[in-house]
PDB file of C-alpha atoms in Angstrom:
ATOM      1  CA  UNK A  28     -10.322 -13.539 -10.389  1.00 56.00           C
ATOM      2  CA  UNK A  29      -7.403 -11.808 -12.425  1.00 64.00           C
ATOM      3  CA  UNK A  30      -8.073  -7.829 -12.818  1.00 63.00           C
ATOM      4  CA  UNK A  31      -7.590  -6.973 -16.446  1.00 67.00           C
ATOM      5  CA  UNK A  32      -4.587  -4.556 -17.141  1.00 63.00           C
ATOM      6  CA  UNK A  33      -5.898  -0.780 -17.527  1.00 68.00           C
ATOM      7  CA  UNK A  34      -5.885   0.885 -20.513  1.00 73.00           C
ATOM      8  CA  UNK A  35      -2.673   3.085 -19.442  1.00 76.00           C
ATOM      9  CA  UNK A  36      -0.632   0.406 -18.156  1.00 82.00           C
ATOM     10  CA  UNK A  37       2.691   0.068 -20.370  1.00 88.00           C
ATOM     11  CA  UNK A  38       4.471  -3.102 -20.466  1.00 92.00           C
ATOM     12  CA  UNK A  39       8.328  -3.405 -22.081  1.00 94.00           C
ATOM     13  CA  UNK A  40       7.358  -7.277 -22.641  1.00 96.00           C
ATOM     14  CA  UNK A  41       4.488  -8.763 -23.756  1.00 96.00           C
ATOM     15  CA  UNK A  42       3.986 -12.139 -23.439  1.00 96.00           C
ATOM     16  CA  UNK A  43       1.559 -14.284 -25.004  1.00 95.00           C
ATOM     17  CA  UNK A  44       1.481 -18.435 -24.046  1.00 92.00           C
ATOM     18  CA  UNK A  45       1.868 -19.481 -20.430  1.00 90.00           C
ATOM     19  CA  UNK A  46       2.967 -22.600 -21.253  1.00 84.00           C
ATOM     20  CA  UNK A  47       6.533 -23.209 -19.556  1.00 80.00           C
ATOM     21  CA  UNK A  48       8.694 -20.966 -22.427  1.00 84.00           C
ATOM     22  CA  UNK A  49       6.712 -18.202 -22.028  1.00 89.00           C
ATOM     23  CA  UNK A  50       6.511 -18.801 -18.425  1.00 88.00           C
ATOM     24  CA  UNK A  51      10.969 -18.785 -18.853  1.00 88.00           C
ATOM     25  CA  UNK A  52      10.404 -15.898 -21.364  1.00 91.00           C
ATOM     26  CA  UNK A  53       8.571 -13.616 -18.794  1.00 93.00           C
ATOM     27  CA  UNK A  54      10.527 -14.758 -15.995  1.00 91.00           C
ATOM     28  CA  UNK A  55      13.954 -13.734 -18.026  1.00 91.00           C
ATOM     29  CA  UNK A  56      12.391 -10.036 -18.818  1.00 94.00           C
ATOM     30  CA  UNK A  57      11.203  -9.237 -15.791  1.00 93.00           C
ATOM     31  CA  UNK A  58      14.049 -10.587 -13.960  1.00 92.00           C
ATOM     32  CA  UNK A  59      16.154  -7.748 -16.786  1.00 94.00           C
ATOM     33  CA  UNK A  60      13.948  -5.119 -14.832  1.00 95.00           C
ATOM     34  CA  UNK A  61      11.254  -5.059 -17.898  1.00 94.00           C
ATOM     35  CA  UNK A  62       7.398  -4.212 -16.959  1.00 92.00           C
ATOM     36  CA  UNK A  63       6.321  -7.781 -17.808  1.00 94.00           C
ATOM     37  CA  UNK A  64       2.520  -8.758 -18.793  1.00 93.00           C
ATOM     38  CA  UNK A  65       2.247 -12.680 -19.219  1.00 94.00           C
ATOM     39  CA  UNK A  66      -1.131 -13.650 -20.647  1.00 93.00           C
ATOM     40  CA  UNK A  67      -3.184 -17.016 -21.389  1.00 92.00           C
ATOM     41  CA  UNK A  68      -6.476 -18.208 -21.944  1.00 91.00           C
ATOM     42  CA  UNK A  69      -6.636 -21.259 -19.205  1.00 87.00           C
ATOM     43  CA  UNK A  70      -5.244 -19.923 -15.724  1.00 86.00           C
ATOM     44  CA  UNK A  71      -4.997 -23.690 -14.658  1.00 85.00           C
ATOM     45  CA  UNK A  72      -2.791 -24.789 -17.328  1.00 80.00           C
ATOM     46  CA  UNK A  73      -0.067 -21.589 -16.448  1.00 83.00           C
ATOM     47  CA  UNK A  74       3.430 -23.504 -16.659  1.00 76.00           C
ATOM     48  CA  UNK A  75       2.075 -26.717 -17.687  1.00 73.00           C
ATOM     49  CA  UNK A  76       4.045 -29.375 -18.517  1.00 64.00           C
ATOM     50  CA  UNK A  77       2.458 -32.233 -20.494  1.00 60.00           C
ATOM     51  CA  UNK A  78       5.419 -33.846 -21.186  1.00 57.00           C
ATOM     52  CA  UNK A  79       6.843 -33.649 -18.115  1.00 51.00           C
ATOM     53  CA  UNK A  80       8.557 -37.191 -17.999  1.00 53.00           C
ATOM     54  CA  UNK A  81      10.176 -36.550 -21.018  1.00 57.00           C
ATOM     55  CA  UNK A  82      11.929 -33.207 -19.862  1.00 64.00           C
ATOM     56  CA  UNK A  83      14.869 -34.902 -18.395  1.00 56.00           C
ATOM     57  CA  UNK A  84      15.077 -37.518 -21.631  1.00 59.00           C
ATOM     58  CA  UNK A  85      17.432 -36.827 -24.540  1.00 61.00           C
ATOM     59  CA  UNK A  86      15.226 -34.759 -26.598  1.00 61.00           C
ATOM     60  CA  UNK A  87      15.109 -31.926 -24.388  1.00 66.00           C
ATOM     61  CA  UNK A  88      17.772 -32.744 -21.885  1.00 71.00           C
ATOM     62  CA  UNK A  89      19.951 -30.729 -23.615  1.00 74.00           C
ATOM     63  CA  UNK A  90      17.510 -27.880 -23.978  1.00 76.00           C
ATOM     64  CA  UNK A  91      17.062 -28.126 -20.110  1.00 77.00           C
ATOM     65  CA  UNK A  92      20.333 -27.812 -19.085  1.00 77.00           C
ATOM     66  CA  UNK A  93      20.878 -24.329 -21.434  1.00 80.00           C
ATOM     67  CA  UNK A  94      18.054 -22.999 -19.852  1.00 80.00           C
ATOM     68  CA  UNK A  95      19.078 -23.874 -16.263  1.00 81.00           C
ATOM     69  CA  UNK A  96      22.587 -22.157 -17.105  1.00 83.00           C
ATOM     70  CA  UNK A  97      20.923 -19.404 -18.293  1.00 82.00           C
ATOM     71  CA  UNK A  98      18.863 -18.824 -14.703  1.00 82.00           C
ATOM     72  CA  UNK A  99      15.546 -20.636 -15.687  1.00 82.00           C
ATOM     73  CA  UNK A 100      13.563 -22.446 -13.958  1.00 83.00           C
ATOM     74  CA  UNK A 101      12.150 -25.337 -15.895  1.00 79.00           C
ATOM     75  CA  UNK A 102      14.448 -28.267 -14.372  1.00 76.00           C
ATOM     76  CA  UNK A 103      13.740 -26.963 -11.004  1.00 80.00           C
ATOM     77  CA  UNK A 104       9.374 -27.009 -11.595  1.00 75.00           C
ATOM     78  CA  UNK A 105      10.142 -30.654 -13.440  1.00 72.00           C
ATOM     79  CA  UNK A 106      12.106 -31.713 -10.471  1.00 73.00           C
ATOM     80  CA  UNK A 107       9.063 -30.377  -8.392  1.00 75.00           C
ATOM     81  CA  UNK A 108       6.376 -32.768  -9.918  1.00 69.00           C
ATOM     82  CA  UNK A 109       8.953 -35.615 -10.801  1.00 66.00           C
ATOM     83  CA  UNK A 110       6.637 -38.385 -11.106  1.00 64.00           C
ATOM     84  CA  UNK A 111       9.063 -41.057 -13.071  1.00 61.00           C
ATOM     85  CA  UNK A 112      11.438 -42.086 -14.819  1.00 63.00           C
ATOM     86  CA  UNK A 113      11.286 -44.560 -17.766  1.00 63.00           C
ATOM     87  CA  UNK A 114      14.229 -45.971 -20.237  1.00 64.00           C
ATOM     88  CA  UNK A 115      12.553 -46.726 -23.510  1.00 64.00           C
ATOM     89  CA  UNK A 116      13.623 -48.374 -26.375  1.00 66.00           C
ATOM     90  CA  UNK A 117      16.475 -50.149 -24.428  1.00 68.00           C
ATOM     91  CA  UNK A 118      16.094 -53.330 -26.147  1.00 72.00           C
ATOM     92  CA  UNK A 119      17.015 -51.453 -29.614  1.00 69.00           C
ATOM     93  CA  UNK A 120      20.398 -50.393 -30.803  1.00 64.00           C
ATOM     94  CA  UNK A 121      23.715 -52.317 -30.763  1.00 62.00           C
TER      95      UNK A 121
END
């Protein structure tokens, strides 16, 4: 079980969501050398992704790829737990 921080414990970042930006927030200030304190409410859920096929589409491909320059480490986790890969809406457009 996770040992809550102690009262005299300071942090230069606080972080509050796990979800994968604050898990790329954190990362990023404690990789600058800041005392970093990441908290959530659901452990099991730390860097979840729920839209995890979608990361690679063109809504947040672009996104993705900023982050990656900048050091992150989203397209590496959805690489990771690639499950598929889907083209939708191909019968639309021109």
């Amino acid at each position: 079980d996770p040992v809550p921080p102690a009262d005299d414990v300071e942090y230069d970042v606080i972080v509050i969501g796990a979800g994968h930006a604050g898990c790329e927030a954190a990362l990023a200030a404690a990789r600058l050398g800041s005392r970093t304190l990441l908290l959530t409410m659901t452990l099991d859920k730390i860097a979840w992704q729920p839209c995890n096929p979608a990361v690679g589409g063109s809504a947040k491909s672009q996104l993705v790829h900023e982050v990656d320059a900048l050091g992150g480490e989203i397209s590496k986790a959805a690489d990771a737990c690639y499950l598929h890969k889907r083209l939708l809406n191909a019968s639309k457009g021109p």
